[in-house]
JSON list of C-alpha atoms in Angstrom, two decimals:
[
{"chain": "K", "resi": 1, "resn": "UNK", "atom": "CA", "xyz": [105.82, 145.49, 41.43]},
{"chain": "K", "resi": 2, "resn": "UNK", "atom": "CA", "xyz": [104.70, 142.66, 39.21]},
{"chain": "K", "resi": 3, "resn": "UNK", "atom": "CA", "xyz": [105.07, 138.90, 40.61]},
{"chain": "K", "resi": 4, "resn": "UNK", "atom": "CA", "xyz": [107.83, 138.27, 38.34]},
{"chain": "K", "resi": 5, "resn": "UNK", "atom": "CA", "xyz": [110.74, 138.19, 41.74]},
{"chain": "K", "resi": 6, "resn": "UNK", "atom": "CA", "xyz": [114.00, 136.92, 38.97]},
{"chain": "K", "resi": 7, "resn": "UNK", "atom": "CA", "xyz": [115.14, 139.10, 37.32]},
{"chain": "K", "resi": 8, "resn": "UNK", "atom": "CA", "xyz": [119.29, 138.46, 35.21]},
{"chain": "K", "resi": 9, "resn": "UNK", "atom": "CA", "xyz": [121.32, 141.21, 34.67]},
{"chain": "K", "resi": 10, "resn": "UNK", "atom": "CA", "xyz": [123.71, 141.48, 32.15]},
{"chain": "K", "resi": 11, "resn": "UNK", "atom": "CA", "xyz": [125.71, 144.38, 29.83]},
{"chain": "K", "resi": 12, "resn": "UNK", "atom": "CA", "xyz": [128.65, 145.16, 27.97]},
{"chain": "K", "resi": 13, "resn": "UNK", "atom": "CA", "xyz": [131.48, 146.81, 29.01]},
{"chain": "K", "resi": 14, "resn": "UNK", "atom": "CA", "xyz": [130.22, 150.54, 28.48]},
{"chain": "K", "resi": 15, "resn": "UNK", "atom": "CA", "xyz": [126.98, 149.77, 30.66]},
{"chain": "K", "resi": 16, "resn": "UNK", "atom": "CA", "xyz": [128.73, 148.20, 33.71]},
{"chain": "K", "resi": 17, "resn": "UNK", "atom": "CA", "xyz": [128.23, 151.05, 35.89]},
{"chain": "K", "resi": 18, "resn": "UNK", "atom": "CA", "xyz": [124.39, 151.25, 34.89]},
{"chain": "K", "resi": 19, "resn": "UNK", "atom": "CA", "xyz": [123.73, 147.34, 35.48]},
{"chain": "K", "resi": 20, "resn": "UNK", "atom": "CA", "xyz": [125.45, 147.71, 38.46]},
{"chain": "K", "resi": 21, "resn": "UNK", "atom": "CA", "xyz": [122.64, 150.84, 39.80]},
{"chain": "K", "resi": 22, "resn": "UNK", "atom": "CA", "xyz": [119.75, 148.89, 38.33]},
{"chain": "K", "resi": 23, "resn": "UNK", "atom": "CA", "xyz": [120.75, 145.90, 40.26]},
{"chain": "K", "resi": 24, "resn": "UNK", "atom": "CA", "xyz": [120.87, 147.49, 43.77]},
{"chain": "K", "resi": 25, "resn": "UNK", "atom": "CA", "xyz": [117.88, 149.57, 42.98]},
{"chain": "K", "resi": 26, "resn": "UNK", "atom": "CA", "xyz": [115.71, 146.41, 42.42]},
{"chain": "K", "resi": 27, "resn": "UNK", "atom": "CA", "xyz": [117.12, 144.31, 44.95]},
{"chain": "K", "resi": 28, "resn": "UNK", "atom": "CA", "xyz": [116.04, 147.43, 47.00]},
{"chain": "K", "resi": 29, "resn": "UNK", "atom": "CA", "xyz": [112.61, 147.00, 45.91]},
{"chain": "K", "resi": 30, "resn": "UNK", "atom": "CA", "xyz": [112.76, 142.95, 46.91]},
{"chain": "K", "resi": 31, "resn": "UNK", "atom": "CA", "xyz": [113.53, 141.74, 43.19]},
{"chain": "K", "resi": 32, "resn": "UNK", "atom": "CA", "xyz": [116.28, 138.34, 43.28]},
{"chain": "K", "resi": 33, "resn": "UNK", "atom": "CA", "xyz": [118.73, 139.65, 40.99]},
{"chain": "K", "resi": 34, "resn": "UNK", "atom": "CA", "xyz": [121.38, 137.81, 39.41]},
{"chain": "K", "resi": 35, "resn": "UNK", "atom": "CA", "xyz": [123.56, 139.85, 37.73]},
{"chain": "K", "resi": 36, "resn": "UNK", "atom": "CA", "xyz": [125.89, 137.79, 35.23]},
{"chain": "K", "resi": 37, "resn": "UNK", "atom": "CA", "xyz": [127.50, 141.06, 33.57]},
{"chain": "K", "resi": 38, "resn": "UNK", "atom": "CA", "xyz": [131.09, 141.50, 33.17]},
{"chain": "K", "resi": 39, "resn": "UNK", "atom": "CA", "xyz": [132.76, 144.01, 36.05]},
{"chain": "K", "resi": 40, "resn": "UNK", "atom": "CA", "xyz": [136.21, 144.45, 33.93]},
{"chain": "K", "resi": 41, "resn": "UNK", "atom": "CA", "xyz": [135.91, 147.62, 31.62]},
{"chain": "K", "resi": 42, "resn": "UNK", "atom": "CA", "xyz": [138.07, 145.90, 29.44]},
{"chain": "K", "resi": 43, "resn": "UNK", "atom": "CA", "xyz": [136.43, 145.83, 25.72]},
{"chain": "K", "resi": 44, "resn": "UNK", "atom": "CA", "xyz": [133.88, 142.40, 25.16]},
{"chain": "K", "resi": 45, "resn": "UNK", "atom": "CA", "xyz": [131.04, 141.45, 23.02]},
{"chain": "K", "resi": 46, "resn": "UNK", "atom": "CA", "xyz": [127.32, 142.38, 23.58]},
{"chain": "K", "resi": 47, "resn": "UNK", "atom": "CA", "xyz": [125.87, 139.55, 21.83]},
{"chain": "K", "resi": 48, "resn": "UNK", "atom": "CA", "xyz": [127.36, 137.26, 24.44]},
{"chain": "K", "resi": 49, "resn": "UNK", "atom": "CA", "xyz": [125.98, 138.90, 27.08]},
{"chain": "K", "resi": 50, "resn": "UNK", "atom": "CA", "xyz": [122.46, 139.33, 25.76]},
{"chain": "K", "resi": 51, "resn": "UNK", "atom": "CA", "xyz": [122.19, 135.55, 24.56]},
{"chain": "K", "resi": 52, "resn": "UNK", "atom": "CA", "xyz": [123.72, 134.55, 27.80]},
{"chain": "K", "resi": 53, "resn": "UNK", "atom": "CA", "xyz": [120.58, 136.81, 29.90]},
{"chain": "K", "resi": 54, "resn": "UNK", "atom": "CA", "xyz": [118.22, 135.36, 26.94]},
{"chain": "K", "resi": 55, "resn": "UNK", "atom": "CA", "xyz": [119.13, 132.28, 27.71]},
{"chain": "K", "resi": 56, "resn": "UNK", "atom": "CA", "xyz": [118.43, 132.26, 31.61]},
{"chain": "K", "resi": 57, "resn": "UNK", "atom": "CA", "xyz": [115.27, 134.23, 30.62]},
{"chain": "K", "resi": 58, "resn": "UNK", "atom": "CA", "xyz": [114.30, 130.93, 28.14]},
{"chain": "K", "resi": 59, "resn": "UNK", "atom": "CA", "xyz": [115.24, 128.57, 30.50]},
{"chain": "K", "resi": 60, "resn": "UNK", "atom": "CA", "xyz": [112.96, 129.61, 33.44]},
{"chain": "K", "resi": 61, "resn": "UNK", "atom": "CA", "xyz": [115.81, 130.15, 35.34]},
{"chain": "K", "resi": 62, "resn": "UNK", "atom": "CA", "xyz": [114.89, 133.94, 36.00]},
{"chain": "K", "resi": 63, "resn": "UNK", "atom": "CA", "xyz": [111.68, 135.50, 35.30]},
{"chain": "K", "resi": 64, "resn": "UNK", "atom": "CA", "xyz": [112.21, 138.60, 33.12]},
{"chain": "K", "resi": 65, "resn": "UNK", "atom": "CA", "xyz": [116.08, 140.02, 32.18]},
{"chain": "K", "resi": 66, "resn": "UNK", "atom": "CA", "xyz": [117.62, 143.45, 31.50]},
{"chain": "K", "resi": 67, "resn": "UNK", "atom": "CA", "xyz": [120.15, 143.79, 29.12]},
{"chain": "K", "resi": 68, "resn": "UNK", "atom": "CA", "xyz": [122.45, 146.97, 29.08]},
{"chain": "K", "resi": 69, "resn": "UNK", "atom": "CA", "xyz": [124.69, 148.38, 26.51]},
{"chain": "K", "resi": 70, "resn": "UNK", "atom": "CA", "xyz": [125.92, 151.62, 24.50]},
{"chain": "K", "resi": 71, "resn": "UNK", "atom": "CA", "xyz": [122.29, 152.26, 23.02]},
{"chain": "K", "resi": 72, "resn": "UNK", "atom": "CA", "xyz": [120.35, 148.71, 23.79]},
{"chain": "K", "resi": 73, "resn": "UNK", "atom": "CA", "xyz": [119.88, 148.09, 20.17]},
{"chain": "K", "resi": 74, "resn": "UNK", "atom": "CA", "xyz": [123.14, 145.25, 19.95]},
{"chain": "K", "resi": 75, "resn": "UNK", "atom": "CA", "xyz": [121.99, 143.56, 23.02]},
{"chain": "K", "resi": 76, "resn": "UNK", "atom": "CA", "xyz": [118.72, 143.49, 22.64]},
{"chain": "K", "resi": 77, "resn": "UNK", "atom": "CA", "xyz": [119.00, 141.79, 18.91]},
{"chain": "K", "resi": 78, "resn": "UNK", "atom": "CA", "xyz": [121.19, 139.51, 19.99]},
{"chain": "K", "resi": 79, "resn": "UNK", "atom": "CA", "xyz": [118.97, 138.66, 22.91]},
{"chain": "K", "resi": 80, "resn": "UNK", "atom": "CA", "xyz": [115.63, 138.26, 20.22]},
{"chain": "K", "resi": 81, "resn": "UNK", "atom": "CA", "xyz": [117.53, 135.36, 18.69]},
{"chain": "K", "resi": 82, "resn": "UNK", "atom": "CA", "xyz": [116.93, 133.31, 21.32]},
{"chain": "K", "resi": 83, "resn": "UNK", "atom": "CA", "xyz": [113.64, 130.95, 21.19]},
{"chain": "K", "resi": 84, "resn": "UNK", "atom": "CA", "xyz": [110.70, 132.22, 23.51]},
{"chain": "K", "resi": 85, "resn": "UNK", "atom": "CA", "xyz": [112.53, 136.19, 23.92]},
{"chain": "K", "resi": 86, "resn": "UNK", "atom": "CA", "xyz": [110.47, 139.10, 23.58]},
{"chain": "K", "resi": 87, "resn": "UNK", "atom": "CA", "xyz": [113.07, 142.18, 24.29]},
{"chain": "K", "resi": 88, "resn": "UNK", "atom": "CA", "xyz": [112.15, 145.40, 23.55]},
{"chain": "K", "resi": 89, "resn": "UNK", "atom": "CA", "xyz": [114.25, 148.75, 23.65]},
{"chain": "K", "resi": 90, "resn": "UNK", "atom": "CA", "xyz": [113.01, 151.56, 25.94]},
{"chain": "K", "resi": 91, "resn": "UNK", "atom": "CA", "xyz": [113.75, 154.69, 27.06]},
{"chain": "K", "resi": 92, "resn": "UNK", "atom": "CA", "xyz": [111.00, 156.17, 28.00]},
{"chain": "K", "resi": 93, "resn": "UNK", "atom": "CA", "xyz": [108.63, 154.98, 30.78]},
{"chain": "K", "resi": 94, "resn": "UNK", "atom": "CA", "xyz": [105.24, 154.51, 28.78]},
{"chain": "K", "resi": 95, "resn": "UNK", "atom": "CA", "xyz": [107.27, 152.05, 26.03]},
{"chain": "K", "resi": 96, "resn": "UNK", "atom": "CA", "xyz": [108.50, 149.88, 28.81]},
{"chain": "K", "resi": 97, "resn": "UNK", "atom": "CA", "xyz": [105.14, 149.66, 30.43]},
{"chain": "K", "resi": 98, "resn": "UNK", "atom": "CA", "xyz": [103.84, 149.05, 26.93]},
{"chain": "K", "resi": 99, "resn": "UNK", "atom": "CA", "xyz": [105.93, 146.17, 26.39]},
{"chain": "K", "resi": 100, "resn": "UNK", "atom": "CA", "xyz": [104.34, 144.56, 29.22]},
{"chain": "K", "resi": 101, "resn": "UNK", "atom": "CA", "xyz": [101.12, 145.38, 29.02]},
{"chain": "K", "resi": 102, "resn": "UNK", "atom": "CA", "xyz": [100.69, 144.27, 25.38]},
{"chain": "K", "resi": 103, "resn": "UNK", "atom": "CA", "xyz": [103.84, 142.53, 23.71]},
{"chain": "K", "resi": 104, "resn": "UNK", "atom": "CA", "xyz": [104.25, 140.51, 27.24]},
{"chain": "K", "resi": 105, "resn": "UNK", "atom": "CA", "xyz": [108.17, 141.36, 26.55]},
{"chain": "K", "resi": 106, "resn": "UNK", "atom": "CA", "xyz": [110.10, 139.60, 29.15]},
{"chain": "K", "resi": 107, "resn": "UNK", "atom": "CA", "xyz": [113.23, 141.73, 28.68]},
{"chain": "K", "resi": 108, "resn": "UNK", "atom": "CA", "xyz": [114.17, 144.85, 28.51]},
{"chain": "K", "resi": 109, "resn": "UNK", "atom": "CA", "xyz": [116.86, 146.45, 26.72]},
{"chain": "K", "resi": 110, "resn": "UNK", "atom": "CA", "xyz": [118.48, 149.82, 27.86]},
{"chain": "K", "resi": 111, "resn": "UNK", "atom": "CA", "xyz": [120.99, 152.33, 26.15]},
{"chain": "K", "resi": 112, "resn": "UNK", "atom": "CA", "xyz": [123.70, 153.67, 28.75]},
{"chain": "K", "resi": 113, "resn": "UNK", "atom": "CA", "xyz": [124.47, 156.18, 26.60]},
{"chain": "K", "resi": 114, "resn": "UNK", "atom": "CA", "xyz": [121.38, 157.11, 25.84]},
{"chain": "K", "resi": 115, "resn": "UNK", "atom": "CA", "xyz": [119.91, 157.34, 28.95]},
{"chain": "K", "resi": 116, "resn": "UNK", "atom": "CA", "xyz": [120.80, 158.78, 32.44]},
{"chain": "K", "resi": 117, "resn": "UNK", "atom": "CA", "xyz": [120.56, 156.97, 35.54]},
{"chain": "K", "resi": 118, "resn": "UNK", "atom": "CA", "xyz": [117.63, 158.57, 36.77]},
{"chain": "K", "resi": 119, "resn": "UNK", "atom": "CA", "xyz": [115.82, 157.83, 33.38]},
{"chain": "K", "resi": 120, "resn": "UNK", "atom": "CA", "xyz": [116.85, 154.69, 33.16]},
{"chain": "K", "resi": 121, "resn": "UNK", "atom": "CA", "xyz": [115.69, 153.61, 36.74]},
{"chain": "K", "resi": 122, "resn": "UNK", "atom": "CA", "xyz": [112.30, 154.92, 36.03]},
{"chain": "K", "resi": 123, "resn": "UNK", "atom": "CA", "xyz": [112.41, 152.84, 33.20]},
{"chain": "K", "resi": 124, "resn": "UNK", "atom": "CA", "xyz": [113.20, 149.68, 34.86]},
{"chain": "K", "resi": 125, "resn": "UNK", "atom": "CA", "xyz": [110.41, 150.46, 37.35]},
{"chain": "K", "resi": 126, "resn": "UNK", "atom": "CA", "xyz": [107.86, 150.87, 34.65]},
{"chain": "K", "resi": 127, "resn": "UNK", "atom": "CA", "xyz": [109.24, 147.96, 33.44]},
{"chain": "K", "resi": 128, "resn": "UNK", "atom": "CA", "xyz": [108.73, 145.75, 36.21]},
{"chain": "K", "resi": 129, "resn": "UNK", "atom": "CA", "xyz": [105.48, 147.24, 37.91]},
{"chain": "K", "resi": 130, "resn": "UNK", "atom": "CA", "xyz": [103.31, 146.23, 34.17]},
{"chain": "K", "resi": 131, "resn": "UNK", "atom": "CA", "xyz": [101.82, 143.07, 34.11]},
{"chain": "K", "resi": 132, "resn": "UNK", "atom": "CA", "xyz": [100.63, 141.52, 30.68]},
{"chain": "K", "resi": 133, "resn": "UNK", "atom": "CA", "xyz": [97.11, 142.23, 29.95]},
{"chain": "K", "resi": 134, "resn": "UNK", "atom": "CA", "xyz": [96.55, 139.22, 27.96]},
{"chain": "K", "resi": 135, "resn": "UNK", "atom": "CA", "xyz": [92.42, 139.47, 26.10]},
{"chain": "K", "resi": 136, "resn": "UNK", "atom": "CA", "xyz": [93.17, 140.46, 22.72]},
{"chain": "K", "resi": 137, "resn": "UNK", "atom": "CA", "xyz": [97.12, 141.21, 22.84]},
{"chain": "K", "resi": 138, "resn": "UNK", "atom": "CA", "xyz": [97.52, 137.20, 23.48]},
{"chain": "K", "resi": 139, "resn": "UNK", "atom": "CA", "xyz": [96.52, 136.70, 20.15]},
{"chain": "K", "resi": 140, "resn": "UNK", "atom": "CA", "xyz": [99.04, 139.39, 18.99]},
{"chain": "K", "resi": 141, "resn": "UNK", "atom": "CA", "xyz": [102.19, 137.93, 20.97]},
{"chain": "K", "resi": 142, "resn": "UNK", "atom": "CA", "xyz": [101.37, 133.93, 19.80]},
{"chain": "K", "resi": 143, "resn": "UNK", "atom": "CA", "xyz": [101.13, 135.17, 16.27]},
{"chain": "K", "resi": 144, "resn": "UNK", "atom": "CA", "xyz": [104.93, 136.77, 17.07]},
{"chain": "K", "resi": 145, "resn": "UNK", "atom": "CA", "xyz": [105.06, 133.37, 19.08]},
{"chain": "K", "resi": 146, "resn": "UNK", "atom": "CA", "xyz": [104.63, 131.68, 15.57]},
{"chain": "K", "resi": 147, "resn": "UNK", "atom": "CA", "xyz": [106.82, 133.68, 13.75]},
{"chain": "K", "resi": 148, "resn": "UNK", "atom": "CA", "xyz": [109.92, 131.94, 15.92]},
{"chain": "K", "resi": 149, "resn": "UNK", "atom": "CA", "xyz": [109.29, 128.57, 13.88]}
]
């Protein structure tokens, strides 16, 4: 896997079971994981819980995030309004190695109703395993970089 070791967890209240697999299946693989996702499946907001992963991610105080929710399109918006976020939707493998490899996304944005666990694990794994190739795609992500303001 990649060098990036912190990785924040978070979801809504339909992905809880999913964050909850992803998070022992990369703490399996030696990731630090800190998973600040509700555990109630009472109804709450995804834009709180992506800005609140977004946020950590920003901050330095983990190295890439996951968001989880119904379809990953909510959470990962609401996790792109945050300064310095590059969150992409995948759920396929070759996307989420994609994002990494040339947008240097430092989330990743899952659908728990779109995907199966399985799926979604492979996913994460691609995910985490790319490493940004930098050369010409550097150019690319500062002129997205530039676009923040």
């Amino acid at each position: 896997m990649a060098n990036s070791k912190r990785i924040v967890l978070s979801s809504d209240h339909a992905a809880i079971e999913l964050r909850q697999a992803i998070a022992a299946h990369i703490a399996e693989r030696g990731f630090e994981v800190n998973d600040i996702g509700p555990v109630s499946p009472e109804s709450t907001h995804y834009p709180k819980h992506g800005e609140a992963a977004a946020r950590a991610v920003a901050a330095g105080d983990a190295d890439l995030g996951i968001v989880v929710c119904g379809t990953g399109q909510g959470i990962m918006m609401a996790a792109n309004k945050v300064k310095g976020i590059r969150c992409g939707v995948c759920s396929d493998t070759f996307s989420a190695q994609m994002i990494r490899t040339h947008n240097d996304a430092n989330m990743l944005a899952l659908g728990a109703r779109v995907l199966g666990e399985g799926l979604a694990l492979e996913v994460v794994d691609a995910f985490l395993s790319a490493e940004f190739e930098g050369g010409r795609h550097g150019l690319r992500v500062d002129m997205i970089k530039g676009i923040e303001g």
